[in-house]
mmCIF file of C-alpha atoms in Angstrom:
data_model
loop_
_atom_site.group_PDB
_atom_site.id
_atom_site.type_symbol
_atom_site.label_atom_id
_atom_site.label_comp_id
_atom_site.label_asym_id
_atom_site.label_seq_id
_atom_site.Cartn_x
_atom_site.Cartn_y
_atom_site.Cartn_z
ATOM 1 C CA UNK A 1 5.588 21.164 4.460
ATOM 2 C CA UNK A 2 6.362 20.073 8.020
ATOM 3 C CA UNK A 3 4.897 16.634 7.337
ATOM 4 C CA UNK A 4 7.182 16.143 4.337
ATOM 5 C CA UNK A 5 10.195 17.171 6.386
ATOM 6 C CA UNK A 6 9.200 14.730 9.135
ATOM 7 C CA UNK A 7 8.684 11.967 6.572
ATOM 8 C CA UNK A 8 12.102 12.596 5.018
ATOM 9 C CA UNK A 9 13.715 12.588 8.469
ATOM 10 C CA UNK A 10 11.985 9.322 9.394
ATOM 11 C CA UNK A 11 13.134 7.654 6.181
ATOM 12 C CA UNK A 12 16.699 8.907 6.645
ATOM 13 C CA UNK A 13 16.682 7.642 10.240
ATOM 14 C CA UNK A 14 15.358 4.248 9.187
ATOM 15 C CA UNK A 15 17.945 4.011 6.436
ATOM 16 C CA UNK A 16 20.754 4.830 8.836
ATOM 17 C CA UNK A 17 19.707 2.289 11.445
ATOM 18 C CA UNK A 18 18.594 -0.516 9.126
ATOM 19 C CA UNK A 19 20.533 -3.686 9.992
ATOM 20 C CA UNK A 20 20.904 -4.956 6.434
ATOM 21 C CA UNK A 21 20.849 -3.867 2.806
ATOM 22 C CA UNK A 22 17.644 -5.822 2.320
ATOM 23 C CA UNK A 23 15.967 -3.853 5.103
ATOM 24 C CA UNK A 24 17.178 -0.583 3.570
ATOM 25 C CA UNK A 25 15.642 -1.581 0.240
ATOM 26 C CA UNK A 26 12.370 -2.457 1.954
ATOM 27 C CA UNK A 27 12.280 0.934 3.674
ATOM 28 C CA UNK A 28 12.852 2.680 0.332
ATOM 29 C CA UNK A 29 10.223 0.588 -1.438
ATOM 30 C CA UNK A 30 7.650 1.201 1.292
ATOM 31 C CA UNK A 31 8.369 4.954 1.219
ATOM 32 C CA UNK A 32 8.068 4.946 -2.580
ATOM 33 C CA UNK A 33 4.728 3.118 -2.360
ATOM 34 C CA UNK A 34 3.401 5.640 0.186
ATOM 35 C CA UNK A 35 4.461 8.549 -2.039
ATOM 36 C CA UNK A 36 3.072 6.884 -5.178
ATOM 37 C CA UNK A 37 -0.246 6.070 -3.503
ATOM 38 C CA UNK A 38 -0.531 9.651 -2.286
ATOM 39 C CA UNK A 39 0.217 10.993 -5.773
ATOM 40 C CA UNK A 40 -2.324 8.654 -7.384
ATOM 41 C CA UNK A 41 -4.925 9.652 -4.795
ATOM 42 C CA UNK A 42 -4.255 13.336 -5.438
ATOM 43 C CA UNK A 43 -4.449 12.803 -9.201
ATOM 44 C CA UNK A 44 -7.744 10.949 -8.777
ATOM 45 C CA UNK A 45 -9.136 13.800 -6.691
ATOM 46 C CA UNK A 46 -8.085 16.307 -9.357
ATOM 47 C CA UNK A 47 -9.570 14.246 -12.211
ATOM 48 C CA UNK A 48 -12.859 13.782 -10.369
ATOM 49 C CA UNK A 49 -12.993 17.370 -9.126
ATOM 50 C CA UNK A 50 -12.913 16.382 -5.455
ATOM 51 C CA UNK A 51 -9.783 18.134 -4.221
ATOM 52 C CA UNK A 52 -10.034 19.057 -0.545
ATOM 53 C CA UNK A 53 -6.592 19.900 0.796
ATOM 54 C CA UNK A 54 -7.571 19.870 4.468
ATOM 55 C CA UNK A 55 -9.144 16.421 4.174
ATOM 56 C CA UNK A 56 -6.207 15.060 2.183
ATOM 57 C CA UNK A 57 -3.714 16.447 4.700
ATOM 58 C CA UNK A 58 -5.647 14.921 7.607
ATOM 59 C CA UNK A 59 -5.829 11.538 5.900
ATOM 60 C CA UNK A 60 -2.111 11.576 5.023
ATOM 61 C CA UNK A 61 -1.089 12.459 8.572
ATOM 62 C CA UNK A 62 -3.410 9.766 9.934
ATOM 63 C CA UNK A 63 -1.967 7.146 7.578
ATOM 64 C CA UNK A 64 1.634 8.077 8.406
ATOM 65 C CA UNK A 65 0.952 7.990 12.149
ATOM 66 C CA UNK A 66 -0.665 4.567 11.848
ATOM 67 C CA UNK A 67 2.310 3.265 9.898
ATOM 68 C CA UNK A 68 4.720 4.769 12.421
ATOM 69 C CA UNK A 69 2.879 3.027 15.276
ATOM 70 C CA UNK A 70 2.910 -0.239 13.342
ATOM 71 C CA UNK A 71 6.660 0.001 12.786
ATOM 72 C CA UNK A 72 7.286 0.899 16.444
ATOM 73 C CA UNK A 73 5.280 -2.123 17.634
ATOM 74 C CA UNK A 74 6.954 -4.422 15.096
ATOM 75 C CA UNK A 75 10.410 -3.089 16.003
ATOM 76 C CA UNK A 76 9.726 -3.659 19.697
ATOM 77 C CA UNK A 77 8.486 -7.178 19.018
ATOM 78 C CA UNK A 78 11.551 -7.822 16.852
ATOM 79 C CA UNK A 79 13.830 -6.736 19.678
ATOM 80 C CA UNK A 80 12.057 -9.014 22.136
ATOM 81 C CA UNK A 81 12.151 -11.929 19.700
ATOM 82 C CA UNK A 82 15.736 -11.101 18.690
ATOM 83 C CA UNK A 83 14.756 -11.408 15.045
ATOM 84 C CA UNK A 84 14.072 -8.796 12.385
ATOM 85 C CA UNK A 85 11.376 -10.963 10.801
ATOM 86 C CA UNK A 86 8.563 -9.168 12.624
ATOM 87 C CA UNK A 87 9.858 -5.755 11.571
ATOM 88 C CA UNK A 88 10.135 -6.918 7.981
ATOM 89 C CA UNK A 89 6.581 -8.267 8.186
ATOM 90 C CA UNK A 90 5.384 -4.802 9.249
ATOM 91 C CA UNK A 91 7.171 -3.203 6.308
ATOM 92 C CA UNK A 92 5.746 -5.797 3.903
ATOM 93 C CA UNK A 93 2.288 -5.055 5.318
ATOM 94 C CA UNK A 94 2.736 -1.363 4.477
ATOM 95 C CA UNK A 95 3.842 -2.208 0.927
ATOM 96 C CA UNK A 96 0.888 -4.541 0.414
ATOM 97 C CA UNK A 97 -1.595 -2.047 1.866
ATOM 98 C CA UNK A 98 -0.320 0.749 -0.357
ATOM 99 C CA UNK A 99 -0.406 -1.498 -3.443
ATOM 100 C CA UNK A 100 -4.023 -2.472 -2.768
ATOM 101 C CA UNK A 101 -4.901 1.183 -2.160
ATOM 102 C CA UNK A 102 -3.389 2.183 -5.523
ATOM 103 C CA UNK A 103 -5.325 -0.539 -7.345
ATOM 104 C CA UNK A 104 -8.565 0.470 -5.581
ATOM 105 C CA UNK A 105 -8.044 4.101 -6.553
ATOM 106 C CA UNK A 106 -7.410 3.207 -10.193
ATOM 107 C CA UNK A 107 -10.470 0.912 -10.262
ATOM 108 C CA UNK A 108 -12.558 3.721 -8.766
ATOM 109 C CA UNK A 109 -11.273 6.076 -11.476
ATOM 110 C CA UNK A 110 -12.195 3.539 -14.129
ATOM 111 C CA UNK A 111 -15.710 3.120 -12.686
ATOM 112 C CA UNK A 112 -16.152 6.899 -12.646
ATOM 113 C CA UNK A 113 -15.484 7.037 -16.380
ATOM 114 C CA UNK A 114 -11.754 7.721 -16.624
ATOM 115 C CA UNK A 115 -10.232 5.744 -19.512
ATOM 116 C CA UNK A 116 -7.487 3.573 -18.054
ATOM 117 C CA UNK A 117 -6.329 2.449 -21.498
ATOM 118 C CA UNK A 118 -4.331 -0.784 -21.638
ATOM 119 C CA UNK A 119 -4.444 -1.135 -17.837
ATOM 120 C CA UNK A 120 -8.197 -1.815 -17.901
ATOM 121 C CA UNK A 121 -8.028 -5.658 -18.176
ATOM 122 C CA UNK A 122 -5.371 -5.834 -15.453
ATOM 123 C CA UNK A 123 -7.406 -3.581 -13.140
ATOM 124 C CA UNK A 124 -10.531 -5.675 -13.714
ATOM 125 C CA UNK A 125 -8.639 -8.863 -12.892
ATOM 126 C CA UNK A 126 -6.939 -7.386 -9.811
ATOM 127 C CA UNK A 127 -10.183 -5.925 -8.460
ATOM 128 C CA UNK A 128 -11.874 -9.342 -8.797
ATOM 129 C CA UNK A 129 -8.860 -11.037 -7.180
ATOM 130 C CA UNK A 130 -8.897 -8.707 -4.178
ATOM 131 C CA UNK A 131 -12.649 -9.207 -3.856
ATOM 132 C CA UNK A 132 -12.021 -12.973 -3.683
ATOM 133 C CA UNK A 133 -13.995 -13.902 -6.758
ATOM 134 C CA UNK A 134 -11.364 -15.048 -9.239
ATOM 135 C CA UNK A 135 -9.595 -18.336 -9.743
ATOM 136 C CA UNK A 136 -5.845 -17.703 -9.964
ATOM 137 C CA UNK A 137 -4.868 -21.179 -11.081
ATOM 138 C CA UNK A 138 -5.654 -23.307 -14.090
ATOM 139 C CA UNK A 139 -6.789 -26.187 -11.887
ATOM 140 C CA UNK A 140 -10.399 -27.203 -11.551
ATOM 141 C CA UNK A 141 -10.680 -25.872 -7.991
ATOM 142 C CA UNK A 142 -11.804 -22.307 -7.428
ATOM 143 C CA UNK A 143 -10.774 -20.178 -4.463
ATOM 144 C CA UNK A 144 -14.052 -20.847 -2.656
ATOM 145 C CA UNK A 145 -13.622 -24.600 -3.168
ATOM 146 C CA UNK A 146 -10.055 -24.470 -1.846
ATOM 147 C CA UNK A 147 -11.253 -22.721 1.308
ATOM 148 C CA UNK A 148 -14.017 -25.286 1.862
ATOM 149 C CA UNK A 149 -11.566 -28.197 1.661
#
């Protein structure tokens, strides 16, 4: 319960000191992604019968501390550079990381036999995209060919 209180306090502090409405929205979106990823991970553990509260708590605290350190470093760099671009980049990194984590968890659930229903084709495509093996354009060049050129 203490971790949730600390998380709520950190979000409230970030919201109060955010320099713009855009930054406030980014903070809310990143917090929502962290909460959603945690909920999906917990649901996956329940569905697969692998619930271990101590391990989950340790992993959540570790993730939140890493994100806090990232934001502190990005905020310091933003102050030195006199631009909020670096801070926003750190927040975007958190959003991207949490999105990829959610997709990985859902793909893992699908591989372990959980029926993902209509999301199955999307999950297959996203998992191939993140693995670097899918062509995202209709052109004749594939991703590996684009990298070689």
